[in-house]
Coordinates of C-alpha atoms in Angstrom, one line a residue:
M1 CA 41.8 152.1 130.5
E2 CA 44.9 150.6 129.6
E3 CA 47.7 153.2 128.8
T4 CA 51.1 153.6 128.3
Q5 CA 54.1 156.8 128.5
W6 CA 57.9 157.0 127.5
L7 CA 59.6 159.5 129.5
T8 CA 63.1 160.5 128.1
N9 CA 66.1 161.9 130.2
V10 CA 64.3 161.4 133.8
T11 CA 64.8 164.1 135.9
W12 CA 64.7 163.3 139.8
E13 CA 61.5 165.3 139.9
Q14 CA 59.6 163.4 137.5
L15 CA 61.0 160.2 139.1
S16 CA 60.1 161.4 142.7
T17 CA 56.4 162.5 141.8
V18 CA 56.5 158.8 140.0
L19 CA 57.8 156.8 143.1
H20 CA 55.0 158.6 145.7
E21 CA 52.2 158.3 143.4
V22 CA 53.1 154.4 142.7
N23 CA 53.4 154.2 146.4
C24 CA 55.0 150.7 146.2
D25 CA 57.3 149.6 149.2
N26 CA 60.3 147.5 146.7
F27 CA 62.3 145.0 148.5
S28 CA 65.5 146.2 147.6
P29 CA 67.2 148.9 149.2
F30 CA 68.9 150.1 145.5
L31 CA 65.5 151.0 144.8
S32 CA 64.4 152.8 147.8
E33 CA 63.7 156.5 147.0
G34 CA 67.0 157.7 149.5
F35 CA 69.3 155.6 147.6
L36 CA 67.8 156.3 144.0
K37 CA 67.8 160.5 144.9
A38 CA 71.4 160.0 145.9
W39 CA 72.5 158.2 142.4
F40 CA 70.5 160.6 140.5
C41 CA 72.6 163.5 142.3
Q42 CA 75.3 161.5 141.1
K43 CA 75.2 160.0 137.3
T44 CA 76.4 161.5 135.0
F45 CA 74.1 159.4 132.0
P46 CA 70.6 159.6 131.7
V47 CA 67.8 157.0 132.0
H48 CA 64.4 157.3 130.4
M49 CA 60.9 156.1 132.3
F50 CA 58.4 153.4 130.7
L51 CA 54.8 153.8 132.7
L52 CA 51.7 151.9 132.9
Y53 CA 48.7 153.6 133.4
E54 CA 45.1 152.1 135.0
Q55 CA 42.5 154.4 135.2
S56 CA 44.6 157.4 134.3
T57 CA 46.9 156.3 137.6
V58 CA 50.4 155.2 136.8
S59 CA 50.0 151.4 138.0
H60 CA 53.7 150.1 137.3
F61 CA 57.4 152.0 136.0
A62 CA 60.5 151.0 135.3
L63 CA 63.9 153.0 134.9
I64 CA 65.3 152.1 131.2
G65 CA 69.3 153.6 130.6
E66 CA 70.5 152.6 126.9
S67 CA 73.9 151.7 125.8
F68 CA 75.6 150.5 122.5
K69 CA 77.4 147.4 121.5
K70 CA 79.4 145.8 118.5
K71 CA 78.9 141.9 117.9
Y72 CA 78.9 139.8 114.5
G73 CA 79.6 143.0 112.6
L74 CA 76.4 144.5 113.8
T75 CA 75.6 147.5 116.3
F76 CA 73.1 146.5 119.0
K77 CA 71.1 149.0 120.7
L78 CA 70.7 147.6 124.7
A79 CA 68.3 148.9 127.2
H80 CA 69.1 148.3 131.2
I81 CA 66.3 148.3 133.7
N82 CA 67.3 150.6 136.5
Q83 CA 70.6 151.4 135.1
T84 CA 72.4 153.7 133.0
G85 CA 74.5 151.3 130.8
C86 CA 77.4 153.1 131.6
S87 CA 79.6 151.0 133.8
D88 CA 81.0 154.0 135.9
N89 CA 77.5 155.2 136.6
D90 CA 76.6 151.6 137.8
Q91 CA 79.3 150.3 139.3
V92 CA 77.5 151.8 142.4
W93 CA 75.9 148.3 141.7
I94 CA 72.3 146.7 142.0
E95 CA 70.7 144.0 143.7
Y96 CA 67.1 142.3 143.8
N97 CA 66.3 144.3 140.7
T98 CA 62.8 144.6 139.5
S99 CA 60.0 146.6 138.2
F100 CA 57.7 149.1 140.8
G101 CA 54.6 148.5 141.5
L102 CA 52.3 145.8 142.4
P103 CA 53.1 142.5 141.3
E104 CA 49.7 141.4 139.5
N105 CA 50.7 144.2 136.5
Q106 CA 53.9 142.8 135.9
N107 CA 53.3 140.4 133.5
R108 CA 52.0 142.7 131.4
F109 CA 53.9 145.4 132.3
F110 CA 56.7 143.3 130.9
D111 CA 54.5 142.5 127.8
L112 CA 54.2 146.3 127.0
L113 CA 57.7 147.2 127.8
L114 CA 59.0 144.9 125.4
K115 CA 56.6 146.2 122.6
E116 CA 58.1 149.8 123.5
L117 CA 61.6 148.9 123.4
K118 CA 61.3 147.3 120.0
S119 CA 59.3 150.9 118.5
Q120 CA 62.5 152.8 120.2
N121 CA 64.4 150.5 118.5
F122 CA 66.2 148.6 121.5
D123 CA 67.1 145.3 120.5
I124 CA 67.7 143.6 123.9
L125 CA 66.7 144.1 127.2
N126 CA 69.6 143.8 130.0
V127 CA 68.1 142.7 133.8
S128 CA 71.0 142.6 136.0
M129 CA 70.3 140.5 139.6
T130 CA 67.1 139.8 139.9
C131 CA 65.5 136.7 141.7
E132 CA 62.7 134.8 140.8
F133 CA 60.3 136.0 143.3
L134 CA 60.7 139.4 141.8
F135 CA 60.5 138.8 137.9
P136 CA 58.1 137.0 135.5
K137 CA 59.0 133.6 135.5
K138 CA 58.6 133.1 132.2
Y139 CA 61.4 135.4 131.1
L140 CA 63.5 133.2 133.5
S141 CA 62.8 129.5 131.6
D142 CA 62.7 131.3 127.7
L143 CA 65.1 129.5 125.9
R144 CA 65.1 132.2 123.4
N145 CA 66.7 134.7 126.4
D146 CA 70.5 134.8 127.8
A147 CA 70.5 133.7 131.0
H148 CA 73.0 133.8 133.8
I149 CA 72.7 132.7 137.4
S150 CA 75.3 133.8 139.9
Y151 CA 74.9 133.3 143.8
G152 CA 74.5 135.6 147.4
F153 CA 74.5 134.0 150.6
R154 CA 72.7 135.1 153.9
R155 CA 71.8 134.3 157.5
S156 CA 69.2 134.2 159.3
L157 CA 68.6 135.9 162.4
S158 CA 67.1 135.6 166.2
P159 CA 67.3 138.2 169.0
E160 CA 68.8 135.7 171.7
L161 CA 71.9 134.9 168.9
T162 CA 75.4 135.4 170.0
I163 CA 78.8 135.0 168.5
E164 CA 79.2 131.6 170.3
Q165 CA 75.8 130.2 168.8
L166 CA 76.6 131.6 165.3
I167 CA 80.3 129.6 165.7
S168 CA 78.5 127.2 166.8
R169 CA 76.4 126.1 164.1
L170 CA 79.5 126.5 161.6
S171 CA 81.3 123.1 160.8
A172 CA 83.7 121.3 163.1
N173 CA 86.6 123.0 161.0
S174 CA 85.7 126.4 160.8
R175 CA 84.3 126.0 164.5
S176 CA 87.7 125.7 166.0
K177 CA 89.4 128.2 163.3
L178 CA 87.0 131.0 164.7
R179 CA 86.7 130.2 168.3
R180 CA 90.9 130.1 168.2
S181 CA 90.6 133.9 166.1
I182 CA 88.2 135.1 168.9
K183 CA 89.7 134.0 171.9
E184 CA 93.9 135.1 170.5
V185 CA 91.6 138.9 169.6
H186 CA 90.1 138.7 173.2
L187 CA 93.4 138.0 175.0
R188 CA 95.4 140.5 172.6
F189 CA 93.9 143.7 172.9
G190 CA 90.1 142.7 174.3
P191 CA 86.5 142.6 174.2
I192 CA 84.8 143.3 170.7
K193 CA 82.4 146.2 170.1
V194 CA 79.9 147.8 167.5
T195 CA 79.7 151.4 166.9
I196 CA 77.4 152.6 165.4
A197 CA 78.3 156.5 163.4
E198 CA 75.3 158.3 164.5
C199 CA 76.2 162.3 164.0
L200 CA 77.2 163.7 160.5
E201 CA 80.8 164.0 161.7
Q202 CA 80.9 160.7 162.7
K203 CA 79.6 159.3 159.8
L204 CA 82.2 161.1 157.7
L205 CA 85.1 160.1 159.5
F206 CA 84.2 156.7 159.6
L207 CA 83.1 156.7 155.6
E208 CA 86.4 158.5 155.6
Q209 CA 88.9 155.4 157.2
L210 CA 86.3 152.8 155.5
E211 CA 87.8 154.3 152.0
I212 CA 91.1 154.4 152.7
L213 CA 91.4 150.8 153.4
H214 CA 89.0 149.5 150.8
I215 CA 91.3 151.0 148.5
K216 CA 94.4 149.7 150.2
R217 CA 92.6 145.9 149.5
W218 CA 91.0 146.6 146.3
G219 CA 93.0 149.3 144.6
D220 CA 95.3 146.9 142.6
S221 CA 92.6 144.6 142.4
T222 CA 91.6 143.9 138.3
F223 CA 88.0 146.3 139.2
G224 CA 89.6 148.8 141.1
S225 CA 87.9 149.9 144.3
G226 CA 84.7 151.6 143.8
F227 CA 86.2 154.6 146.0
E228 CA 87.8 155.8 143.3
N229 CA 85.1 155.9 141.3
K230 CA 83.1 159.7 141.7
V231 CA 79.8 158.5 140.8
F232 CA 80.3 155.6 143.3
K233 CA 81.6 157.6 146.0
G234 CA 79.4 160.3 145.8
T235 CA 76.0 158.2 145.8
L236 CA 77.1 156.3 149.4
K237 CA 78.1 159.2 150.5
N238 CA 74.9 161.1 150.1
F239 CA 72.7 158.1 150.8
L240 CA 74.7 157.7 154.3
I241 CA 74.4 161.0 154.9
S242 CA 70.9 162.0 154.1
N243 CA 69.2 158.6 155.0
G244 CA 70.1 157.6 158.4
K245 CA 67.5 154.7 159.2
L246 CA 68.0 152.8 155.8
C247 CA 72.1 153.5 155.5
E248 CA 74.3 152.7 158.4
I249 CA 78.2 152.7 158.8
A250 CA 79.9 150.7 161.5
K251 CA 83.1 150.3 163.0
V252 CA 84.0 147.4 165.0
T253 CA 86.9 147.3 167.6
A254 CA 88.7 145.2 170.0
G255 CA 89.5 146.9 172.9
D256 CA 91.4 150.1 171.2
A257 CA 92.4 147.7 167.9
L258 CA 90.6 148.3 165.1
L259 CA 89.0 145.7 163.0
G260 CA 87.5 147.5 160.2
Y261 CA 84.0 149.2 159.1
T262 CA 81.2 148.1 157.6
L263 CA 78.6 149.9 155.3
N264 CA 75.4 148.2 155.8
F265 CA 71.7 149.1 153.9
V266 CA 68.6 148.3 156.4
K267 CA 65.7 147.6 155.3
K268 CA 62.3 146.2 157.1
D269 CA 63.8 143.0 158.9
A270 CA 67.2 142.9 156.8
V271 CA 70.2 144.2 157.3
F272 CA 72.0 144.1 153.7
F273 CA 76.0 144.2 154.0
Y274 CA 77.5 146.7 151.3
C275 CA 81.2 147.1 151.6
S276 CA 83.9 146.6 154.1
G277 CA 87.0 148.1 154.6
V278 CA 89.1 145.5 157.2
N279 CA 92.1 146.2 158.7
L280 CA 94.4 143.6 157.6
E281 CA 97.7 144.4 160.0
F282 CA 96.1 142.3 162.6
A283 CA 95.2 139.2 160.1
S284 CA 97.2 136.2 160.7
K285 CA 96.9 132.3 160.6
H286 CA 94.8 132.4 163.6
I287 CA 93.4 135.8 163.6
K288 CA 90.6 136.3 160.8
P289 CA 89.5 140.1 161.6
G290 CA 87.1 139.9 158.4
Y291 CA 85.1 136.8 160.0
I292 CA 84.9 138.7 163.7
L293 CA 83.6 141.6 161.8
H294 CA 80.6 139.9 160.3
L295 CA 79.9 137.8 163.2
A296 CA 80.0 140.7 165.6
L297 CA 77.8 142.8 163.4
M298 CA 75.2 139.7 163.1
E299 CA 75.6 139.4 167.1
Y300 CA 74.2 143.0 166.7
Y301 CA 72.0 143.2 164.1
A302 CA 70.1 140.3 165.7
Q303 CA 70.0 142.2 169.1
Q304 CA 68.3 144.9 167.6
G305 CA 65.5 142.5 166.3
L306 CA 66.5 142.1 162.6
S307 CA 65.9 138.7 161.0
W308 CA 68.4 138.3 158.0
Y309 CA 71.9 139.3 157.5
D310 CA 72.1 139.3 154.2
F311 CA 75.8 139.5 152.0
M312 CA 74.1 140.0 148.9
G313 CA 75.7 138.7 145.5
G314 CA 79.2 137.2 145.5
A315 CA 80.8 133.6 146.2
S316 CA 83.3 134.5 148.9
Q317 CA 84.3 131.9 151.2
Y318 CA 83.3 133.8 154.4
K319 CA 80.0 134.5 153.1
Q320 CA 79.5 131.0 152.1
T321 CA 81.1 129.7 155.6
L322 CA 78.8 132.2 157.7
S323 CA 75.7 131.7 155.8
N324 CA 72.6 129.1 156.4
D325 CA 70.7 130.2 153.3
T326 CA 71.6 131.4 149.2
V327 CA 70.0 133.4 146.8
V328 CA 69.7 132.6 143.2
F329 CA 70.6 136.3 141.0
H330 CA 69.5 135.8 137.2
S331 CA 71.0 138.4 134.9
L332 CA 69.3 138.3 131.7
Q333 CA 69.2 139.5 128.2
I334 CA 66.0 139.5 126.4
P335 CA 65.9 140.2 123.3
T336 CA 62.9 142.2 121.4
M337 CA 61.3 142.1 118.1
T338 CA 63.8 144.1 116.0
F339 CA 65.6 142.7 113.1
K340 CA 68.5 142.3 115.3
G341 CA 66.2 141.1 118.3
V342 CA 64.8 138.1 116.0
L343 CA 68.1 137.2 115.3
T344 CA 69.6 137.0 118.6
R345 CA 66.3 135.3 119.7
L346 CA 67.5 132.8 117.6
R347 CA 70.6 132.3 118.4
N348 CA 69.7 131.9 121.8
Y349 CA 67.6 129.4 121.3
L350 CA 69.9 127.2 119.2
A351 CA 72.3 127.7 122.1
N352 CA 70.1 127.2 125.0
A353 CA 68.6 123.8 123.2
A354 CA 72.1 122.3 122.1
V355 CA 73.0 122.9 126.0
T356 CA 69.6 121.2 127.3
L357 CA 69.8 118.0 124.9
A358 CA 73.9 118.0 125.9
K359 CA 72.6 117.6 129.1
H360 CA 70.2 115.0 128.2
A361 CA 72.6 113.1 126.0
R362 CA 72.7 109.5 126.9
P363 CA 76.0 107.7 125.8
S364 CA 76.0 104.8 123.6
Q365 CA 77.5 101.5 125.0
G366 CA 79.2 98.7 122.9
S367 CA 75.6 96.8 123.9
H368 CA 73.3 99.8 122.4
L369 CA 71.8 99.6 126.5
L370 CA 70.6 102.8 127.5
Q371 CA 72.3 104.2 130.6
P372 CA 71.3 106.9 132.8
P373 CA 71.8 110.2 132.1
Q374 CA 75.3 111.8 133.2
A375 CA 75.7 114.7 135.4
H376 CA 77.0 117.8 133.8
H377 CA 78.7 120.2 136.2
Q378 CA 80.0 124.0 134.9

């Protein structure tokens, strides 16, 4: 027998109980029990939970945050999968986003979720940074939804991989620059070394130094450094302290010279690079401390037997240069069947249909002969 339940203002105790009942190993490190617990201890806005039961047992669920947005003179109530809907609470980010439970229940789960959201007067469901292999495909291609694509990058690893082998597989220009950079660093400072923090004192010291470098680099940028946000900082600190096998902080040096620190999530056969603090004091035309840092970490994690070094989202040049695989992330706004949701569905359909027609339009020529469609790039 199939049943559903909506829980308001979910506590960690409630979520923990459901996680153990479902007992699913989610692909995303952001949806691991350790990360969720660290986040729940810090977030200041509530989240709800929608559950699907089969034979009185939870088979699928998702966390739902809420927010309000004014547009076209109307106020829309938004639901957010596994986020609060508050930017300060959600800055710690989520990628590879999806629901919890077995894939065979997922289509049915989201159909029921959208019905429940309508009854709760939500107009739109926001799904940030999901992937085709993690989410029902029918929602990714539906013209009634608003969908945006972004890209992530990752590098495949093998146990015998070395820094030189990594460099040898890059473009000729990148090979030349990085070999020169590695040579300069060796000559000026000494051999490159990766140190993973082991004890609590070392973890906190590394994190403090990473924070200083991160704020120095990003503090004056448009979005600032996440370490200036208490929820962001507290979540990462809790995760690092409490989950030694899932969250690691690394220090990369050349002789006595510091190149930087990285905070990484380790799950199954992959390491997910989360953030870094790069020492730009030595950066020059010929020395690329950020590139060297990642090359050293790729070599280290390859030797640990991991299969992937995942840079996650963001189109930074260094990620594109050092990767050999691209991940497509989909961020969706799925309207419900409320009055404002139906208006949004109609608007999305018309806008998406117009784009589709424009892409397939054939320009008329003086002779009125049909010409091949022209490529459109955004």
